[in-house]
PDB file of C-alpha atoms in Angstrom:
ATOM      1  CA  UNK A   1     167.712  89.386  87.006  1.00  0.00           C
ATOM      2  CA  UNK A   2     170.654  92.115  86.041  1.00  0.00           C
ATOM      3  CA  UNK A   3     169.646  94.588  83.356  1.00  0.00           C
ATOM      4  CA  UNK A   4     172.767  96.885  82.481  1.00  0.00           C
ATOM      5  CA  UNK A   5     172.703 100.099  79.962  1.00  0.00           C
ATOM      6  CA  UNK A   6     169.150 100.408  80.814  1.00  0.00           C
ATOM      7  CA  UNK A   7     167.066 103.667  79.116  1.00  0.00           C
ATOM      8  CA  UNK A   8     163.343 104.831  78.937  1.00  0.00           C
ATOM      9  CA  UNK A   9     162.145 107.985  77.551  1.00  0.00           C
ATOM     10  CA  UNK A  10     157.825 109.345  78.339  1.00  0.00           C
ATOM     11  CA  UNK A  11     156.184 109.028  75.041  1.00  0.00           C
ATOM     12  CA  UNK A  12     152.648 109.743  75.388  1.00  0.00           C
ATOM     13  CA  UNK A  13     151.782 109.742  71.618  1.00  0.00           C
ATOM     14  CA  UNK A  14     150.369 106.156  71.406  1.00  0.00           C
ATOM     15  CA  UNK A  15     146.643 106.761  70.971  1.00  0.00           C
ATOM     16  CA  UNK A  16     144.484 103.939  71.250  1.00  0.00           C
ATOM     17  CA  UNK A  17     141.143 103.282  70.226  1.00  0.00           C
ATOM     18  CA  UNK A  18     138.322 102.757  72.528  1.00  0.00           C
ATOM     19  CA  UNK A  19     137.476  98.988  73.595  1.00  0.00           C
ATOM     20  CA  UNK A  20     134.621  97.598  71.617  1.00  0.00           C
ATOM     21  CA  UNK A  21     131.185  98.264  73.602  1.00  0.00           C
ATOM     22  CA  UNK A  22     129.995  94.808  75.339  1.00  0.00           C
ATOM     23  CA  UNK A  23     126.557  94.236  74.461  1.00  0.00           C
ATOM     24  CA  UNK A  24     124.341  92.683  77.100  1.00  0.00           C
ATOM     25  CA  UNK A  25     122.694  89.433  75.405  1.00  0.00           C
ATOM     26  CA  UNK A  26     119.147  89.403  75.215  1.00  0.00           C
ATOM     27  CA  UNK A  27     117.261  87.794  77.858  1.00  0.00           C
ATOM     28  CA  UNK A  28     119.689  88.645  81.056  1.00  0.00           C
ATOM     29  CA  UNK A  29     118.346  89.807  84.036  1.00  0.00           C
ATOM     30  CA  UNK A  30     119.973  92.745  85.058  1.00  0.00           C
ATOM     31  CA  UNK A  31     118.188  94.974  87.703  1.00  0.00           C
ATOM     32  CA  UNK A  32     117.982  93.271  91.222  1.00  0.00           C
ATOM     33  CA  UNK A  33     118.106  93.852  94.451  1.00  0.00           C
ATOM     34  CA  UNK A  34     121.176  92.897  97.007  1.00  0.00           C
ATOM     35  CA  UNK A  35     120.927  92.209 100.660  1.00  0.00           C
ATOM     36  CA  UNK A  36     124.038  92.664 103.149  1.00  0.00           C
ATOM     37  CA  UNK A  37     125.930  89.782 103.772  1.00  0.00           C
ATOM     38  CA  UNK A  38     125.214  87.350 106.442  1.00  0.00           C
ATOM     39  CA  UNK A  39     127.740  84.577 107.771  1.00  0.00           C
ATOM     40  CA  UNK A  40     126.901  81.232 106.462  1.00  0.00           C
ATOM     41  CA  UNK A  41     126.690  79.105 109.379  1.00  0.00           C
ATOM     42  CA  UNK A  42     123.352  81.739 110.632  1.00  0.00           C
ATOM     43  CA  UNK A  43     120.895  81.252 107.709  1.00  0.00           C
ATOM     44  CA  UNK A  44     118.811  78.184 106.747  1.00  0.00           C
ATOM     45  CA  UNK A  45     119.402  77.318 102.989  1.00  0.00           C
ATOM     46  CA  UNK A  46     116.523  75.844 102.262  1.00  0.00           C
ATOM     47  CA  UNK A  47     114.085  79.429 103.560  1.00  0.00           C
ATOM     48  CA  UNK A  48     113.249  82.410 102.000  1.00  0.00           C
ATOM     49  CA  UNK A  49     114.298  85.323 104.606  1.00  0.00           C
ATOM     50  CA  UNK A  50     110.611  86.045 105.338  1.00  0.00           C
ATOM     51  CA  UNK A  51     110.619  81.589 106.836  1.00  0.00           C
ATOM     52  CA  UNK A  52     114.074  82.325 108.598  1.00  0.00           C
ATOM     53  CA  UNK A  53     111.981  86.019 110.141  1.00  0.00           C
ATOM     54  CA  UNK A  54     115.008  87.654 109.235  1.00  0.00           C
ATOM     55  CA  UNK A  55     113.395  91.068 109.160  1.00  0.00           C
ATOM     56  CA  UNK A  56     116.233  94.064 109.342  1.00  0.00           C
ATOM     57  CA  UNK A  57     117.338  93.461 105.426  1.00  0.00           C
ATOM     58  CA  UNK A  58     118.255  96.310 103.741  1.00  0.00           C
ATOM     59  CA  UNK A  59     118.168  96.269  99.991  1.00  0.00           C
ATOM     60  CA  UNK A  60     120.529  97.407  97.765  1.00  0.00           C
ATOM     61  CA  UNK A  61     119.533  98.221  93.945  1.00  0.00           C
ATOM     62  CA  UNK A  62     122.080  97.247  91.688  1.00  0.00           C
ATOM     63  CA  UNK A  63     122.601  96.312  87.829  1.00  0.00           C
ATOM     64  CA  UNK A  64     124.730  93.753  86.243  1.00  0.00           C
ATOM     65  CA  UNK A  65     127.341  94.467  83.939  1.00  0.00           C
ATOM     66  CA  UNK A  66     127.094  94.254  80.414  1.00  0.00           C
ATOM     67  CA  UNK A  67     127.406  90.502  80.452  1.00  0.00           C
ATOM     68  CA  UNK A  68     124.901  89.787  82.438  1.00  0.00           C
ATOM     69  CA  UNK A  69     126.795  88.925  85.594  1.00  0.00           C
ATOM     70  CA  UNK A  70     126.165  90.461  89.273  1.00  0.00           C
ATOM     71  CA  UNK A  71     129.962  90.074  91.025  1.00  0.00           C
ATOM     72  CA  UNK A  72     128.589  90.478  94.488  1.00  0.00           C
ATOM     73  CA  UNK A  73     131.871  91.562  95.637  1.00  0.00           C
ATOM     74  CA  UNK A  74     131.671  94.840  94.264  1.00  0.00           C
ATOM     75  CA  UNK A  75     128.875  95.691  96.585  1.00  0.00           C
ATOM     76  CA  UNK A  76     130.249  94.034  99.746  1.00  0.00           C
ATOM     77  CA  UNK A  77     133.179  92.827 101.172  1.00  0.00           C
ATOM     78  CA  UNK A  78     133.717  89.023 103.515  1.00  0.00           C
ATOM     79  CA  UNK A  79     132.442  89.505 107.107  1.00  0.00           C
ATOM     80  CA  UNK A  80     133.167  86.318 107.911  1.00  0.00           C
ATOM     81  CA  UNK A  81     135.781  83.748 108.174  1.00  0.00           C
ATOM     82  CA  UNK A  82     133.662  80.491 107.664  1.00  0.00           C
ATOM     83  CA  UNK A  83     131.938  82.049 104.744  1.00  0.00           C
ATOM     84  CA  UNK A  84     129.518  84.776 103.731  1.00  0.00           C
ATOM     85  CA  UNK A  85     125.615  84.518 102.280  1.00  0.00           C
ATOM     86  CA  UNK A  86     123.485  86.813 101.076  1.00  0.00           C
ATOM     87  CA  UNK A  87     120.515  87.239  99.521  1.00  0.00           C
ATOM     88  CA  UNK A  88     119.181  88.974  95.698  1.00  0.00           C
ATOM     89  CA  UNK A  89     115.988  89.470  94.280  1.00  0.00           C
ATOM     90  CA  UNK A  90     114.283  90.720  91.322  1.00  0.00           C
ATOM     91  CA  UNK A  91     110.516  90.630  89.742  1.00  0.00           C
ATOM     92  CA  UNK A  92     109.356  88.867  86.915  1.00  0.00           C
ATOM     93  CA  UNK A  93     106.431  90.095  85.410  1.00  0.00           C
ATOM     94  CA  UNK A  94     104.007  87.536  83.358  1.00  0.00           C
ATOM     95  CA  UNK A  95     100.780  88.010  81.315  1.00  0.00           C
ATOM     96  CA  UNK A  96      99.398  84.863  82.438  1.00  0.00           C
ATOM     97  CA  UNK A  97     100.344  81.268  83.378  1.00  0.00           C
ATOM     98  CA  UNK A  98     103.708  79.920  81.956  1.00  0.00           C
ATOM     99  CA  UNK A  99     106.397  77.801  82.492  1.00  0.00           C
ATOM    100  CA  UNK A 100     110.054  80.428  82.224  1.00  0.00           C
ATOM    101  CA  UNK A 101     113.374  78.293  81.336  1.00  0.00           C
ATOM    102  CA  UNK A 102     116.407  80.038  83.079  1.00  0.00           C
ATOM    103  CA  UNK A 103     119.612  79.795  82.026  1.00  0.00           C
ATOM    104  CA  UNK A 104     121.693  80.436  85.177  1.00  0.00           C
ATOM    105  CA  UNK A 105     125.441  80.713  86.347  1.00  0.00           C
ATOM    106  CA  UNK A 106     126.662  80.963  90.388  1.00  0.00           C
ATOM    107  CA  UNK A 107     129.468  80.708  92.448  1.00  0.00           C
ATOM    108  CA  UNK A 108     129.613  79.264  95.040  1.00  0.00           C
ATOM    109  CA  UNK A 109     126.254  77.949  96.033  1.00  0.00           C
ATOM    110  CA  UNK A 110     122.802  78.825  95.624  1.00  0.00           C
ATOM    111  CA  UNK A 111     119.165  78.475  96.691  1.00  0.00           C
ATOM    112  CA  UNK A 112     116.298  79.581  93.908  1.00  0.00           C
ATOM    113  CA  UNK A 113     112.963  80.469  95.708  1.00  0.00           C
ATOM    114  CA  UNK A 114     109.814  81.913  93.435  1.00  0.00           C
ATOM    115  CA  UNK A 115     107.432  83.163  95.108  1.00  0.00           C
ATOM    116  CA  UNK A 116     108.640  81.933  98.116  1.00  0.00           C
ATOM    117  CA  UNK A 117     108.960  77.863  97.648  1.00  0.00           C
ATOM    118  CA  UNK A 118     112.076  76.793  96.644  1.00  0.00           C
ATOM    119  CA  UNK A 119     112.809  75.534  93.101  1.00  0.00           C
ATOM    120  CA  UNK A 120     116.630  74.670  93.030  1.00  0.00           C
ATOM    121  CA  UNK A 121     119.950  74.251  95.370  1.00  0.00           C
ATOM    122  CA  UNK A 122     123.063  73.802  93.607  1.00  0.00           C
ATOM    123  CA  UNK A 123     126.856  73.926  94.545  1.00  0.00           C
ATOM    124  CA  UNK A 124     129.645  75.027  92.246  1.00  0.00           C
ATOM    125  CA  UNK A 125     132.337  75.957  94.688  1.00  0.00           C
ATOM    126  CA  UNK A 126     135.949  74.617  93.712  1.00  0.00           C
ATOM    127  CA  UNK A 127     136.261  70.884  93.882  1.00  0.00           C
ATOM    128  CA  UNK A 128     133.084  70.137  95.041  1.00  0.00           C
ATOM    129  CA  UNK A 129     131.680  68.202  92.276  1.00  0.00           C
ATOM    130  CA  UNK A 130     135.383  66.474  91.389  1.00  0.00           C
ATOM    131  CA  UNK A 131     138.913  67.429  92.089  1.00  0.00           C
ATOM    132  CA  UNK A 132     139.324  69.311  88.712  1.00  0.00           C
ATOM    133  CA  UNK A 133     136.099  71.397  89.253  1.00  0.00           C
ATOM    134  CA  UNK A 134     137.423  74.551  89.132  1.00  0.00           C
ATOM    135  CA  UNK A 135     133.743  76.541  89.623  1.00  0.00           C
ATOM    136  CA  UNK A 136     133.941  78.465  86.272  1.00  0.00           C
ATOM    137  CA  UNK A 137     130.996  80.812  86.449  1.00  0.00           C
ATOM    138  CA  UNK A 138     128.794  79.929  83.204  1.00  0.00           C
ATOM    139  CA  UNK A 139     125.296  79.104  81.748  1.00  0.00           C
ATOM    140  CA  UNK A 140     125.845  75.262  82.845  1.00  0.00           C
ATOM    141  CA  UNK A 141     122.259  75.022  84.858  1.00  0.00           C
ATOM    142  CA  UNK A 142     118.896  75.195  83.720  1.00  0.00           C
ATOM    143  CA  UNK A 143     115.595  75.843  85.892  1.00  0.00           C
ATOM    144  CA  UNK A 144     112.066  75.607  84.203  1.00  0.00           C
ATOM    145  CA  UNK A 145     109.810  78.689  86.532  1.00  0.00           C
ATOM    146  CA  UNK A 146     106.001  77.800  86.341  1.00  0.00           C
ATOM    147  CA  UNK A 147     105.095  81.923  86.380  1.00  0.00           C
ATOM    148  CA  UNK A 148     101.798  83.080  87.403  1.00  0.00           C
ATOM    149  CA  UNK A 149     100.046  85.942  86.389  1.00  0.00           C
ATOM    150  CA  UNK A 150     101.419  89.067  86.996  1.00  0.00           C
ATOM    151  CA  UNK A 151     104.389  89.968  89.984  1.00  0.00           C
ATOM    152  CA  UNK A 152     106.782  86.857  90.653  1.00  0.00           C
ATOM    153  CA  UNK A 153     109.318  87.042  93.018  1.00  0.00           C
ATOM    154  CA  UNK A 154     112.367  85.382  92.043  1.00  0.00           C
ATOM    155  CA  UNK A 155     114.593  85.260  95.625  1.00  0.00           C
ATOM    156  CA  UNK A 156     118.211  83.752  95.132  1.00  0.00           C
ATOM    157  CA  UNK A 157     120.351  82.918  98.470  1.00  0.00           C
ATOM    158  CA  UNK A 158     124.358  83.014  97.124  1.00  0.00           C
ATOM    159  CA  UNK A 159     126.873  81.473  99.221  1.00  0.00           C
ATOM    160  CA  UNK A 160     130.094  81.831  98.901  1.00  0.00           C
ATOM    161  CA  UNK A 161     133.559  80.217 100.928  1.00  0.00           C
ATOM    162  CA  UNK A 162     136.241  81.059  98.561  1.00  0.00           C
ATOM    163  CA  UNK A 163     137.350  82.991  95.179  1.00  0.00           C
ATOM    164  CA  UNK A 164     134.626  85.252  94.923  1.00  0.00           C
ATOM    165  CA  UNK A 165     131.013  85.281  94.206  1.00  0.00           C
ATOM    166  CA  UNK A 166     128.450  86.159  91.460  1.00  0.00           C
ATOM    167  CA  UNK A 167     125.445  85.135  89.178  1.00  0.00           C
ATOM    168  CA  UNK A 168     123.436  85.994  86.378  1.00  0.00           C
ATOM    169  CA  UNK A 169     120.070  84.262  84.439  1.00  0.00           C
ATOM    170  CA  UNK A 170     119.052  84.447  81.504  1.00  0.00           C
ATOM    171  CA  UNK A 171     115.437  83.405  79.768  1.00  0.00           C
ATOM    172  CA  UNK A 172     116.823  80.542  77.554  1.00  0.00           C
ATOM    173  CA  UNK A 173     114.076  80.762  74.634  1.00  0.00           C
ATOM    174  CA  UNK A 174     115.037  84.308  74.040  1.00  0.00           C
ATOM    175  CA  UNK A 175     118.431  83.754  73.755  1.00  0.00           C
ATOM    176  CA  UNK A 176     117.522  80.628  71.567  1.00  0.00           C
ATOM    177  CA  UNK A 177     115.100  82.678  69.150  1.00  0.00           C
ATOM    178  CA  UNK A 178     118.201  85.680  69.057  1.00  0.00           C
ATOM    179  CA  UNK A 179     119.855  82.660  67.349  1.00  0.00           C
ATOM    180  CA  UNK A 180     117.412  81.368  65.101  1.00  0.00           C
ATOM    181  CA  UNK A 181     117.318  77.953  66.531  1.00  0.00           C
ATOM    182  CA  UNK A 182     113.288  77.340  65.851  1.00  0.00           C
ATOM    183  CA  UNK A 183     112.023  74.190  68.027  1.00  0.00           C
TER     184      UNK A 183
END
């Protein structure tokens, strides 16, 4: 490109107003728990890190961002060229026995554990599902939690090979009732 009889002048009078305040939908689960990252090709998929004796975690605290989502890759970087895992955790408290429908969104794959048994393994990572699978990070899986009384531990194992990595849950029959949709 030429540019010719090219000016600018500093004007720091435009005044903007400040962006609109993201409210985090009801039902997300925001506080949880991050472990370092591991390479892939080490950890067992299908075990919780207590099955694989993996016993020097240390645990991060974190909280999502106002949308619910956990980006993992603000609170690590790769370590390894065939892909990184890691773990996250959180507690789910319930006043007796119940069945808990989760609303959940990963990239690129994941393991769901409660209370140590495994519930779920799903991959989203690009093109793994079709050639136009781009692994858009949204509420497109469902898991049904039988609770029990009290502490459950809800462990999630994220893998990830390419474009980043994140996740978020949400209970679905709040964010149902927050819309009025009665069943």
């Amino acid at each position: 490109a030429y540019f010719s009889n090219f000016k600018y002048r500093i004007d720091n009078t435009l005044k903007f107003e400040p962006p609109a305040k993201i409210e985090t939908p009801l039902g997300m689960i925001t506080e949880w728990e991050l472990s370092q990252p591991f390479e892939l090709t080490s950890i067992d998929l299908e075990r919780t890190p207590q099955q694989q004796g993996i016993t020097d975690i240390t645990w991060q605290k974190v909280q999502s961002d106002p949308t619910g989502l956990v980006d993992i890759s603000r609170y690590t970087g790769r370590t390894s060229r065939v892909g990184d895992c890691g773990f996250a955790k959180t507690m789910i408290e319930s006043d007796r026995d119940t069945v808990l429908n989760l609303k959940f969104g990963y990239s690129d794959a994941i393991s769901i554990f409660l209370n140590g048994e495994i519930r779920f393994f799903g991959n989203s990572a690009y093109q793994s599902r079709d050639p136009s699978f781009l692994c858009i990070l949204g509420p497109h899986d469902s898991i049904f939690l039988p609770l029990q009384p009290g502490r459950n531990e809800l462990c999630v194992l994220l893998a990830e090979g390419f474009g980043g990595w994140g996740l978020y849950f949400q209970d679905a029959d709040v964010r149902f009732l927050a819309q009025g949709v009665v069943c």
